[in-house]
């Protein structure tokens, strides 16, 4: 098995990796590690008050399918209005250059593409968090007017204290480990290309393992969604057969809540891995008793809970505005763990 | 009416006639029919249009030979339409084309199954004309204007029913709205399949079928799917014991019946299979449970369950003591029944499956409700 030598990596990147990963050799194994305990409520620090714009922004995140990328710290990212305008112009120039590639240089700039970098209010709940940044691309549509072809949000919601402490030594880096994207795939790749080139970072798709999906369903299955009382808890298992593709297992919200209460200690703000195993195990045992089919042998591909749904390919859909911070906090945590592992 | 194709035997359409007569007809009558004709012709693929031309007496075109040189699909459609003489011919051809399309693309529709009980006489003598006339007579007694077209193809009566009703718009203008549905009846069986039937028309059509086939009761089975032969086979197996290939099976089931290829045991004196006995026992069980023929292709099975929760021990269940857990399970795939059989072969499913899982092919349903009495 090939081992990657960390001494050969660029000096600037190796300084900011956590100590433990620098010492650890990189191995490709099918087994992944998981924390023993996760916090359900978040850090009890002073929170920032939200504005009207922030509330409106939060509504814009709900009921849309986002594809998630994990992003390493951005080098020399500046929040000043002039810098954000500069980034918009540079991104526009890059998109136009790619469009006209092979056709020669066009005289005068094209007005068909509009790009915008702006601060996205509402996602930072703690004072230590970097502010979220929104990237939008609009093109002129055939019927007149403008059509949005890409929307991306770089954010960090209650990021890990270890990672933030490391960056505290250098003011040149900005921690925004989560990129939510929605739009045309071609523009997504171009934006990722731009971010990686301009800010000397690495942006890769964040995929959820079945274990991480198990954590999500265990943490969120017991939460009742008053906005959508009919939404059930759903587990989709993929079957490795040509004839049978998937088994979808839906449990009514109220029933899932009661099962969760039997397993999880209500007085605790934390959820441990034993509770996750017990919750999933109980659902699978119930299925096995009724159908005689052992779901533990199949792969969990997709989950849906009252506040959110997630797919193993890195897609996320949030249904509840009240739960946005908790869900994105968990995604930030997963993103930082994945970055530390790689 | 002959079996298959679009036989319109009265017209001699070997020569191409000019379509001047069409221009003299009222434009209000021609446009909707022409639009509809173009729409249905465009739905066919180019190679399917060749089937339409080859099997139809009306579209026998002298000038356009599609085999001689490559031809654009739109040009071919224009050529086909130009052969038609007048509105009445167009009105006659549109239902037949729609029936042909539904026959070629039956897998694209969701079919539902009705069972007619206690039919008075054997239905071998039910002909397309007989079926069409009786259905049409009954349905036209209702408030709708109904048009029924019936064709015989591979022992099945493919029927198109169109309902036309006036709809009053806000501007007080009256518009005639047409909806089309399709039936399929195999005279050797008590089953009638339908698709695209509106809820408002369902009861009327069921009564018409009852009257036509002279049964005492018609029941909608909880069985839906895309593959017609699979639906008929599942409904048939519910009422009949396990069958062998030559025991009076309807043609639609017989042609799709496939024997499973037996797995070959390669015996090698150098390799000792420690679990051979267990493996052969498993194979024997699976063959006994699922038979030697491939299971009918069902794409979707839905279970609705309301029972106590079996995932926790009695000591762990606090709030769940009197609570019944409500859940639904959906199996999806190309052939779910065959997939369940494979799960047993691979050891993912237990050997002793409950009847509603292992024996589903004989229950004649793909929607199952499991309830536990409190």
XYZ file of C-alpha atoms in Angstrom:
716
model
C 0.000 0.000 0.000
C 1.501 3.342 -1.063
C 2.239 5.730 1.817
C 2.203 9.423 1.239
C 5.237 11.237 2.739
C 4.189 14.502 4.354
C 7.700 15.941 4.047
C 7.219 16.247 0.315
C 4.096 18.443 0.594
C 4.428 22.206 0.171
C 5.746 23.863 3.299
C 2.914 26.364 3.586
C 0.275 23.626 3.805
C 2.045 21.297 6.192
C 2.424 24.047 8.827
C -1.311 24.262 9.346
C -2.249 20.623 9.521
C -3.045 19.343 12.995
C -0.019 17.754 14.683
C -1.521 14.314 14.839
C -2.092 14.091 11.079
C 1.458 15.230 10.307
C 2.822 12.322 12.278
C 0.316 9.820 10.927
C 1.026 8.045 7.647
C -1.750 8.068 5.085
C -3.375 4.714 4.431
C -6.207 3.731 2.174
C -8.390 1.546 4.332
C -12.115 0.862 4.155
C -12.464 1.671 7.837
C -13.022 5.214 8.948
C -12.821 6.658 12.410
C -15.677 8.378 14.125
C -15.808 10.492 17.252
C -17.164 8.778 20.284
C -19.341 11.696 21.282
C -20.996 14.590 19.422
C -22.564 17.662 20.905
C -26.198 18.248 19.993
C -26.614 21.849 21.068
C -23.316 23.533 20.177
C -20.920 25.733 22.124
C -22.578 27.786 24.863
C -20.938 31.098 23.990
C -22.352 34.468 23.357
C -24.275 34.436 20.114
C -24.663 37.170 17.533
C -28.066 38.743 17.133
C -29.655 38.174 13.796
C -30.987 40.918 11.505
C -33.880 40.991 9.077
C -31.547 40.358 6.157
C -30.106 37.385 8.024
C -33.567 35.909 8.577
C -34.371 36.314 4.887
C -31.068 34.672 3.948
C -31.815 31.693 6.138
C -35.124 31.158 4.348
C -33.190 31.117 1.077
C -31.271 28.038 2.228
C -34.342 25.956 2.984
C -36.045 23.486 0.575
C -33.171 23.486 -1.890
C -30.799 20.636 -2.688
C -27.198 21.708 -2.044
C -24.092 19.841 -3.096
C -21.366 20.153 -0.467
C -17.648 20.603 -0.956
C -14.979 20.717 1.752
C -12.521 23.586 1.400
C -9.134 23.921 3.061
C -8.263 27.328 4.605
C -8.262 30.207 2.102
C -5.016 32.132 1.794
C -5.220 35.954 1.911
C -8.984 36.212 1.589
C -10.202 39.714 2.312
C -13.751 40.764 3.292
C -13.418 44.423 2.348
C -15.921 45.631 -0.284
C -13.134 46.555 -2.732
C -11.611 43.070 -2.471
C -14.969 41.380 -2.969
C -15.521 43.516 -6.074
C -12.066 42.543 -7.313
C -12.830 38.834 -6.826
C -16.086 39.280 -8.788
C -14.220 40.916 -11.680
C -11.507 38.251 -11.683
C -14.051 35.446 -11.675
C -15.968 37.087 -14.503
C -12.754 37.498 -16.519
C -11.885 33.850 -15.968
C -15.342 32.678 -17.045
C -15.240 34.836 -20.161
C -11.738 33.634 -20.990
C -12.900 30.000 -20.771
C -15.875 30.782 -22.981
C -13.786 32.358 -25.700
C -10.964 29.822 -25.403
C -9.732 28.870 -28.843
C -11.645 31.685 -30.541
C -9.160 34.521 -29.955
C -9.464 37.554 -27.710
C -12.713 39.498 -27.958
C -12.512 43.293 -28.078
C -14.453 44.805 -25.185
C -15.883 42.836 -22.313
C -19.001 40.784 -22.653
C -22.008 41.825 -20.600
C -23.693 38.445 -20.715
C -22.126 37.094 -17.478
C -22.535 38.758 -14.106
C -20.655 37.577 -11.044
C -20.938 38.727 -7.456
C -19.017 38.016 -4.250
C -20.854 39.274 -1.142
C -21.061 38.703 2.573
C -23.901 36.316 3.435
C -25.466 37.354 6.724
C -27.144 34.995 9.136
C -24.891 31.959 9.206
C -22.372 33.034 11.825
C -23.820 32.324 15.228
C -20.625 32.760 17.238
C -18.205 35.675 17.358
C -15.195 33.508 16.447
C -16.662 32.304 13.157
C -15.616 33.744 9.804
C -18.478 35.421 8.001
C -20.106 33.453 5.217
C -19.523 34.524 1.625
C -21.991 34.148 -1.233
C -20.888 33.702 -4.857
C -23.474 34.232 -7.588
C -23.253 33.915 -11.333
C -25.987 35.188 -13.619
C -26.182 35.011 -17.381
C -28.439 36.789 -19.810
C -31.354 34.534 -20.748
C -32.778 34.175 -24.281
C -36.114 35.677 -23.267
C -34.475 38.788 -21.795
C -33.589 39.387 -18.154
C -31.082 37.387 -16.190
C -30.929 33.784 -15.133
C -29.015 32.572 -12.112
C -26.797 29.662 -13.142
C -24.754 29.218 -10.005
C -25.040 30.017 -6.307
C -22.356 29.064 -3.797
C -22.033 29.803 -0.094
C -18.732 29.489 1.746
C -19.359 29.219 5.468
C -18.090 28.089 8.818
C -20.674 27.471 11.538
C -19.132 26.893 14.971
C -15.915 25.504 13.483
C -13.615 23.241 15.495
C -11.636 25.038 18.231
C -8.437 23.124 17.356
C -8.435 24.220 13.743
C -9.275 27.802 14.632
C -6.497 27.956 17.256
C -3.923 26.830 14.690
C -5.035 29.577 12.336
C -4.964 32.165 15.058
C -1.192 32.313 14.637
C -1.471 33.435 11.064
C -3.842 36.150 9.960
C -3.320 35.219 6.325
C -5.736 32.290 6.409
C -9.544 32.313 6.562
C -11.380 29.219 7.730
C -14.439 28.550 5.547
C -14.477 24.753 5.308
C -17.945 24.296 3.837
C -18.994 25.271 0.306
C -22.692 24.777 -0.498
C -23.323 24.867 -4.242
C -26.397 24.886 -6.418
C -26.478 25.322 -10.165
C -25.020 24.076 -13.406
C -22.174 21.613 -13.048
C -19.967 23.377 -15.601
C -20.103 26.639 -13.644
C -19.526 24.780 -10.367
C -16.270 23.337 -11.667
C -15.166 26.748 -12.952
C -15.845 28.393 -9.597
C -13.972 25.636 -7.762
C -11.094 26.110 -10.167
C -11.073 29.849 -9.473
C -11.173 29.465 -5.688
C -8.361 26.914 -5.674
C -6.178 29.028 -7.929
C -6.856 32.396 -6.346
C -6.801 31.401 -2.677
C -4.346 28.496 -2.818
C -6.728 26.017 -1.261
C -8.136 22.588 -2.047
C -11.850 22.077 -2.639
C -13.133 18.512 -2.984
C -16.574 16.932 -2.766
C -17.662 15.982 0.726
C -19.110 12.490 0.712
C -21.025 11.001 3.617
C -20.189 7.471 4.671
C -23.032 5.224 5.900
C -21.680 5.742 9.423
C -21.947 9.527 9.076
C -25.473 9.140 7.703
C -26.194 7.000 10.765
C -24.999 9.848 12.997
C -27.242 12.321 11.176
C -30.325 10.187 11.436
C -29.691 9.436 15.095
C -29.124 13.095 15.947
C -32.084 14.501 14.017
C -34.700 11.730 13.934
C -36.072 12.673 17.330
C -36.673 16.310 16.386
C -40.244 17.125 15.485
C -40.745 19.545 12.591
C -43.824 21.649 13.205
C -43.547 23.242 9.756
C -43.843 19.787 8.181
C -45.660 17.419 10.535
C -46.171 14.769 7.829
C -42.499 14.386 7.009
C -41.304 10.939 8.080
C -37.894 9.542 8.977
C -36.578 7.737 5.916
C -33.715 5.351 5.329
C -32.843 4.254 1.794
C -30.644 1.182 1.445
C -29.021 0.293 -1.849
C -29.052 -3.371 -2.819
C -26.142 -4.801 -4.847
C -28.406 -6.685 -7.250
C -29.531 -6.029 -10.814
C -33.141 -7.013 -10.060
C -33.595 -5.129 -6.786
C -32.160 -1.641 -6.568
C -33.293 -0.112 -3.301
C -35.293 -0.608 -0.136
C -36.913 2.537 1.282
C -37.878 2.371 4.940
C -40.140 5.189 6.214
C -41.069 5.621 9.859
C -43.703 8.098 10.936
C -42.282 11.165 12.701
C -44.166 10.501 15.936
C -43.046 6.839 16.118
C -39.412 7.749 15.401
C -39.534 10.378 18.144
C -40.749 7.814 20.694
C -38.085 5.273 19.687
C -35.423 7.963 19.993
C -36.651 8.911 23.470
C -36.277 5.294 24.604
C -32.632 5.226 23.522
C -31.273 8.727 24.069
C -30.768 10.192 27.529
C -32.994 13.306 27.470
C -30.977 15.155 30.112
C -27.742 14.980 28.081
C -26.696 17.473 25.392
C -24.434 14.910 23.836
C -24.992 11.857 21.699
C -22.526 8.995 21.812
C -21.701 6.327 19.250
C -23.368 3.602 21.339
C -26.692 5.441 21.090
C -26.234 5.753 17.316
C -25.582 2.021 17.032
C -28.527 1.250 19.314
C -30.944 3.477 17.384
C -30.031 2.129 13.950
C -29.829 -1.392 15.303
C -33.328 -1.172 16.761
C -34.792 -0.006 13.448
C -32.991 -2.780 11.581
C -34.105 -5.407 14.101
C -37.715 -4.286 13.737
C -37.374 -4.606 9.957
C -35.797 -8.023 10.280
C -38.579 -9.291 12.522
C -41.244 -8.244 10.019
C -39.515 -9.069 6.718
C -36.762 -11.555 7.533
C -34.226 -9.367 5.665
C -31.059 -8.192 7.413
C -30.512 -4.525 6.530
C -27.112 -4.495 8.231
C -25.736 -6.330 5.163
C -26.884 -3.528 2.856
C -25.447 -0.066 2.337
C -27.263 2.986 3.709
C -27.371 5.404 0.793
C -29.734 8.189 1.779
C -31.505 9.443 4.878
C -34.277 11.930 5.523
C -35.347 13.314 8.874
C -37.888 16.021 9.765
C -35.323 18.844 9.629
C -33.042 17.642 6.795
C -32.207 15.026 4.185
C -28.763 13.851 3.065
C -27.364 11.580 0.384
C -24.107 9.696 0.450
C -22.908 11.634 -2.650
C -22.760 14.835 -0.579
C -26.206 16.293 -1.253
C -28.073 18.048 1.532
C -31.565 19.500 1.786
C -32.723 21.464 4.821
C -36.443 21.671 5.626
C -36.479 23.711 8.818
C -35.171 27.292 9.237
C -34.897 26.802 13.013
C -32.436 23.923 12.559
C -30.123 25.502 9.950
C -27.359 26.383 12.413
C -27.375 22.958 14.063
C -27.256 21.171 10.699
C -24.535 23.379 9.235
C -22.564 23.103 12.466
C -22.544 19.358 12.020
C -21.589 19.672 8.331
C -18.733 22.057 9.293
C -17.536 19.496 11.812
C -17.638 16.675 9.227
C -15.827 18.836 6.696
C -13.030 19.695 9.132
C -12.669 16.041 10.168
C -12.447 15.006 6.502
C -9.818 17.703 5.832
C -7.770 16.557 8.793
C -7.900 12.947 7.614
C -6.711 13.742 4.088
C -60.915 -5.892 -38.519
C -57.804 -7.994 -38.940
C -55.383 -8.956 -36.220
C -52.589 -6.398 -35.794
C -51.751 -3.320 -37.860
C -54.029 -0.593 -39.011
C -56.204 -2.400 -41.496
C -58.717 -0.148 -43.206
C -59.779 -2.559 -45.938
C -62.314 -0.396 -47.739
C -59.852 2.111 -49.169
C -57.581 1.425 -52.047
C -54.705 3.729 -51.240
C -52.027 2.356 -53.478
C -51.965 5.608 -55.452
C -51.241 9.013 -54.053
C -54.197 11.329 -54.481
C -53.937 15.078 -54.222
C -55.254 16.483 -50.992
C -57.317 19.257 -52.542
C -60.461 17.954 -50.873
C -58.975 18.699 -47.435
C -58.655 22.411 -48.229
C -62.312 22.772 -49.038
C -63.447 21.429 -45.683
C -64.167 23.786 -42.794
C -60.849 24.831 -41.259
C -62.295 24.609 -37.752
C -62.839 20.884 -38.208
C -59.503 20.126 -39.877
C -57.061 21.942 -37.589
C -57.644 20.080 -34.306
C -57.677 16.685 -36.046
C -54.599 17.527 -38.072
C -52.789 18.733 -34.950
C -53.719 15.558 -33.145
C -52.623 13.403 -36.073
C -49.275 15.170 -36.295
C -48.786 14.871 -32.553
C -49.357 11.142 -32.495
C -47.191 10.536 -35.576
C -44.336 12.529 -34.035
C -44.464 10.350 -30.910
C -43.381 7.308 -32.927
C -39.693 6.732 -33.524
C -38.548 6.730 -37.144
C -38.188 2.924 -37.258
C -41.665 2.580 -35.726
C -43.097 4.806 -38.456
C -41.749 2.240 -40.862
C -43.909 -0.344 -39.004
C -46.915 1.984 -39.355
C -46.340 2.274 -43.088
C -45.618 -1.418 -43.612
C -48.663 -2.697 -41.734
C -51.193 -0.099 -42.805
C -53.293 -0.159 -45.947
C -54.065 3.563 -45.768
C -50.493 4.725 -45.632
C -49.262 2.669 -48.543
C -47.500 5.443 -50.399
C -46.367 5.032 -53.937
C -44.040 7.989 -54.022
C -42.232 7.730 -50.719
C -40.167 4.594 -50.298
C -38.544 4.781 -46.919
C -36.241 1.860 -47.572
C -34.695 3.315 -50.689
C -32.974 6.326 -49.212
C -32.616 7.968 -45.824
C -35.495 10.326 -45.172
C -36.139 12.969 -42.565
C -38.811 12.040 -39.991
C -40.773 15.270 -40.504
C -40.753 14.787 -44.267
C -42.027 11.240 -43.759
C -44.849 12.479 -41.527
C -45.804 15.140 -44.068
C -45.827 12.495 -46.762
C -48.074 10.236 -44.651
C -50.544 13.037 -43.915
C -50.720 14.132 -47.548
C -52.089 10.707 -48.504
C -55.155 11.120 -46.330
C -58.128 12.389 -48.250
C -60.442 14.063 -45.796
C -61.323 14.744 -42.198
C -63.298 11.556 -41.731
C -60.285 9.478 -42.703
C -58.121 11.408 -40.260
C -60.705 10.890 -37.538
C -60.688 7.186 -38.232
C -56.906 6.814 -38.276
C -56.067 8.751 -35.085
C -57.585 6.191 -32.629
C -55.871 3.331 -34.438
C -52.534 5.098 -34.317
C -52.963 5.761 -30.602
C -53.751 2.090 -30.028
C -50.681 1.059 -31.993
C -48.538 3.464 -29.985
C -49.856 2.153 -26.665
C -49.177 -1.413 -27.794
C -45.596 -0.640 -28.747
C -44.988 1.372 -25.577
C -47.141 -0.427 -23.013
C -44.214 -0.526 -20.567
C -44.288 3.260 -20.293
C -47.739 3.291 -18.698
C -48.912 2.246 -15.256
C -51.550 -0.477 -15.616
C -54.200 -1.353 -13.028
C -56.038 -4.669 -12.803
C -59.759 -5.387 -12.512
C -61.138 -8.843 -11.814
C -64.574 -9.778 -13.152
C -66.257 -12.473 -11.133
C -68.729 -15.145 -12.135
C -68.838 -14.406 -15.838
C -71.868 -16.144 -17.345
C -70.298 -17.785 -20.327
C -66.845 -18.511 -21.680
C -65.415 -15.552 -23.488
C -63.772 -17.326 -26.404
C -66.344 -15.833 -28.768
C -65.757 -12.261 -27.723
C -64.628 -10.509 -30.875
C -63.338 -6.953 -31.218
C -66.546 -5.829 -32.931
C -68.688 -7.391 -30.207
C -66.621 -5.880 -27.413
C -66.533 -2.470 -29.086
C -70.265 -2.386 -29.763
C -71.383 -3.420 -26.277
C -68.977 -1.082 -24.505
C -69.880 1.807 -26.796
C -73.637 1.255 -26.349
C -73.381 1.276 -22.559
C -70.973 4.191 -22.257
C -72.914 6.420 -24.650
C -75.933 6.277 -22.342
C -73.979 8.512 -19.942
C -73.574 12.277 -20.103
C -70.314 11.942 -22.060
C -69.784 11.594 -25.745
C -67.797 8.377 -25.939
C -65.808 6.925 -28.787
C -64.643 3.309 -28.511
C -62.124 1.602 -30.789
C -61.071 -2.007 -30.354
C -58.371 -4.164 -31.966
C -57.289 -7.742 -31.510
C -53.591 -8.387 -31.122
C -51.982 -11.607 -29.849
C -55.240 -12.824 -28.258
C -55.762 -9.549 -26.406
C -58.466 -6.940 -27.049
C -56.794 -3.539 -26.999
C -59.457 -0.873 -26.550
C -59.283 2.886 -26.684
C -62.033 4.901 -24.994
C -62.261 8.645 -25.373
C -64.609 10.726 -23.264
C -65.644 14.173 -24.507
C -67.446 16.515 -22.163
C -68.291 20.232 -22.290
C -66.413 22.423 -19.847
C -67.615 25.943 -19.122
C -64.791 28.450 -18.799
C -64.888 31.681 -16.766
C -65.590 33.720 -19.875
C -68.835 31.695 -20.296
C -67.303 30.034 -23.321
C -67.915 26.311 -23.628
C -64.912 24.169 -24.511
C -65.011 20.458 -25.231
C -62.470 18.547 -23.227
C -61.381 15.094 -24.336
C -59.689 12.477 -22.182
C -58.462 9.128 -23.432
C -57.951 5.872 -21.590
C -57.022 2.339 -22.639
C -58.279 -1.118 -21.720
C -56.794 -4.523 -22.353
C -58.826 -7.685 -22.041
C -57.723 -11.264 -22.641
C -60.846 -13.342 -23.300
C -59.445 -16.459 -21.587
C -59.053 -14.681 -18.277
C -61.326 -12.781 -15.881
C -58.908 -9.824 -15.814
C -59.179 -6.438 -17.479
C -56.270 -4.012 -17.371
C -56.602 -0.263 -17.756
C -54.420 2.806 -17.796
C -54.893 6.584 -17.928
C -58.458 6.260 -16.615
C -59.679 9.260 -14.666
C -61.239 8.666 -11.263
C -64.474 10.303 -12.438
C -64.834 7.711 -15.210
C -63.760 4.632 -13.280
C -67.106 3.568 -11.917
C -68.797 4.052 -15.289
C -66.197 1.971 -17.092
C -66.363 -0.771 -14.455
C -70.132 -1.013 -14.895
C -69.712 -1.088 -18.675
C -67.209 -3.949 -18.402
C -69.534 -5.833 -16.051
C -72.402 -5.421 -18.473
C -70.304 -6.414 -21.501
C -68.747 -9.500 -19.949
C -71.903 -10.415 -18.014
C -70.282 -10.859 -14.635
C -71.797 -10.341 -11.212
C -69.067 -8.269 -9.635
C -65.989 -6.349 -10.658
C -63.177 -5.779 -8.177
C -60.113 -3.613 -8.448
C -57.068 -5.605 -7.336
C -54.286 -3.871 -5.349
C -51.941 -4.618 -8.203
C -50.258 -2.052 -10.463
C -47.218 -2.147 -12.675
C -45.724 -1.487 -16.075
C -45.356 -4.983 -17.460
C -48.671 -6.403 -18.623
C -47.647 -10.052 -18.756
C -46.332 -9.874 -15.177
C -49.578 -8.389 -13.881
C -51.673 -11.031 -15.607
C -49.399 -13.778 -14.342
C -49.576 -12.511 -10.745
C -53.362 -12.233 -10.859
C -53.585 -15.682 -12.482
C -51.300 -17.318 -9.950
C -53.421 -15.971 -7.119
C -56.450 -17.914 -8.332
C -54.655 -20.983 -9.639
C -52.209 -23.394 -8.106
C -48.618 -23.640 -9.270
C -48.713 -24.417 -12.940
C -46.617 -26.261 -15.436
C -45.870 -24.757 -18.791
C -48.513 -26.532 -20.851
C -51.550 -26.389 -18.605
C -53.892 -24.046 -20.458
C -52.009 -20.853 -19.708
C -53.065 -17.672 -21.467
C -50.767 -16.816 -24.354
C -49.639 -13.556 -22.734
C -48.192 -15.491 -19.774
C -46.830 -18.397 -21.814
C -44.711 -16.240 -24.098
C -42.978 -14.486 -21.169
C -42.382 -17.606 -19.066
C -38.671 -18.345 -18.744
C -37.074 -21.252 -16.995
C -34.229 -20.280 -14.757
C -30.847 -21.610 -15.823
C -29.578 -24.069 -13.221
C -26.333 -23.149 -11.513
C -23.468 -25.356 -12.561
C -21.468 -27.083 -9.882
C -17.930 -27.447 -11.127
C -16.476 -30.431 -9.361
C -12.761 -30.320 -8.849
C -10.983 -33.075 -6.930
C -8.333 -30.561 -5.725
C -10.876 -28.262 -4.079
C -12.982 -29.364 -1.146
C -16.179 -27.357 -0.653
C -16.772 -27.464 3.070
C -20.246 -25.955 2.847
C -21.458 -27.983 -0.098
C -24.196 -29.682 1.867
C -25.470 -26.377 3.235
C -25.240 -24.833 -0.228
C -27.273 -27.603 -1.872
C -29.827 -27.428 0.930
C -30.165 -23.692 0.289
C -30.592 -24.257 -3.448
C -33.262 -26.911 -2.868
C -35.160 -24.622 -0.511
C -35.029 -21.718 -2.957
C -36.250 -23.885 -5.828
C -39.100 -25.233 -3.704
C -40.092 -21.770 -2.485
C -39.704 -19.776 -5.688
C -40.089 -22.418 -8.398
C -38.050 -23.143 -11.514
C -39.449 -20.233 -13.561
C -38.344 -16.640 -13.281
C -40.600 -14.511 -11.111
C -42.939 -12.020 -12.838
C -41.367 -8.567 -13.173
C -42.803 -6.227 -10.604
C -41.041 -2.892 -10.318
C -42.510 -1.783 -7.050
C -43.893 -3.401 -3.878
C -45.280 -1.250 -1.080
C -45.879 -2.452 2.481
C -47.856 -0.400 5.037
C -47.142 -1.594 8.543
C -48.739 -0.818 11.886
C -47.431 -3.092 14.631
C -45.694 -3.028 17.991
C -42.027 -2.168 17.925
C -39.817 -5.256 17.840
C -36.466 -3.483 17.820
C -36.110 -3.100 21.579
C -36.404 -5.464 24.533
C -39.387 -5.151 26.840
C -37.264 -3.478 29.491
C -36.072 -0.769 27.077
C -39.494 0.149 25.731
C -40.946 2.909 27.917
C -43.032 5.193 25.768
C -43.514 2.446 23.215
C -45.513 0.083 25.423
C -48.941 1.012 24.070
C -47.756 2.651 20.909
C -48.034 1.062 17.481
C -45.212 2.037 15.169
C -46.383 3.165 11.745
C -44.013 2.671 8.861
C -43.982 2.010 5.115
C -41.450 -0.011 3.173
C -40.957 0.222 -0.557
C -38.970 -2.297 -2.599
C -37.910 -0.955 -5.984
C -36.108 -2.522 -8.897
C -36.428 -4.132 -12.311
C -37.896 -7.332 -10.863
C -38.406 -7.102 -7.140
C -39.645 -10.679 -6.630
C -36.570 -12.060 -8.354
C -34.444 -9.720 -6.224
C -35.955 -11.086 -3.015
C -35.118 -14.585 -4.239
C -31.521 -13.490 -4.793
C -31.370 -12.043 -1.280
C -32.298 -15.500 0.069
C -29.635 -17.127 -2.124
C -27.015 -14.743 -0.806
C -28.007 -15.211 2.817
C -29.105 -11.596 3.336
C -32.709 -12.746 3.751
C -33.738 -15.641 5.999
C -34.909 -18.901 4.520
C -38.210 -18.880 6.372
C -39.606 -15.709 4.897
C -43.140 -14.689 5.886
C -45.820 -15.378 3.268
C -46.268 -11.730 2.383
C -42.606 -11.579 1.314
C -41.624 -15.022 0.054
C -44.966 -16.030 -1.394
C -45.991 -12.680 -2.836
C -46.207 -14.009 -6.386
C -49.257 -16.033 -5.311
C -51.014 -13.259 -3.433
C -51.770 -11.213 -6.538
C -50.952 -7.857 -4.932
C -48.144 -5.361 -4.850
C -49.573 -3.268 -2.034
C -49.681 -5.069 1.298
C -51.022 -3.828 4.613
C -49.726 -5.480 7.780
C -51.650 -4.649 10.917
C -51.372 -6.071 14.368
C -54.400 -6.181 16.632
C -53.801 -4.358 19.869
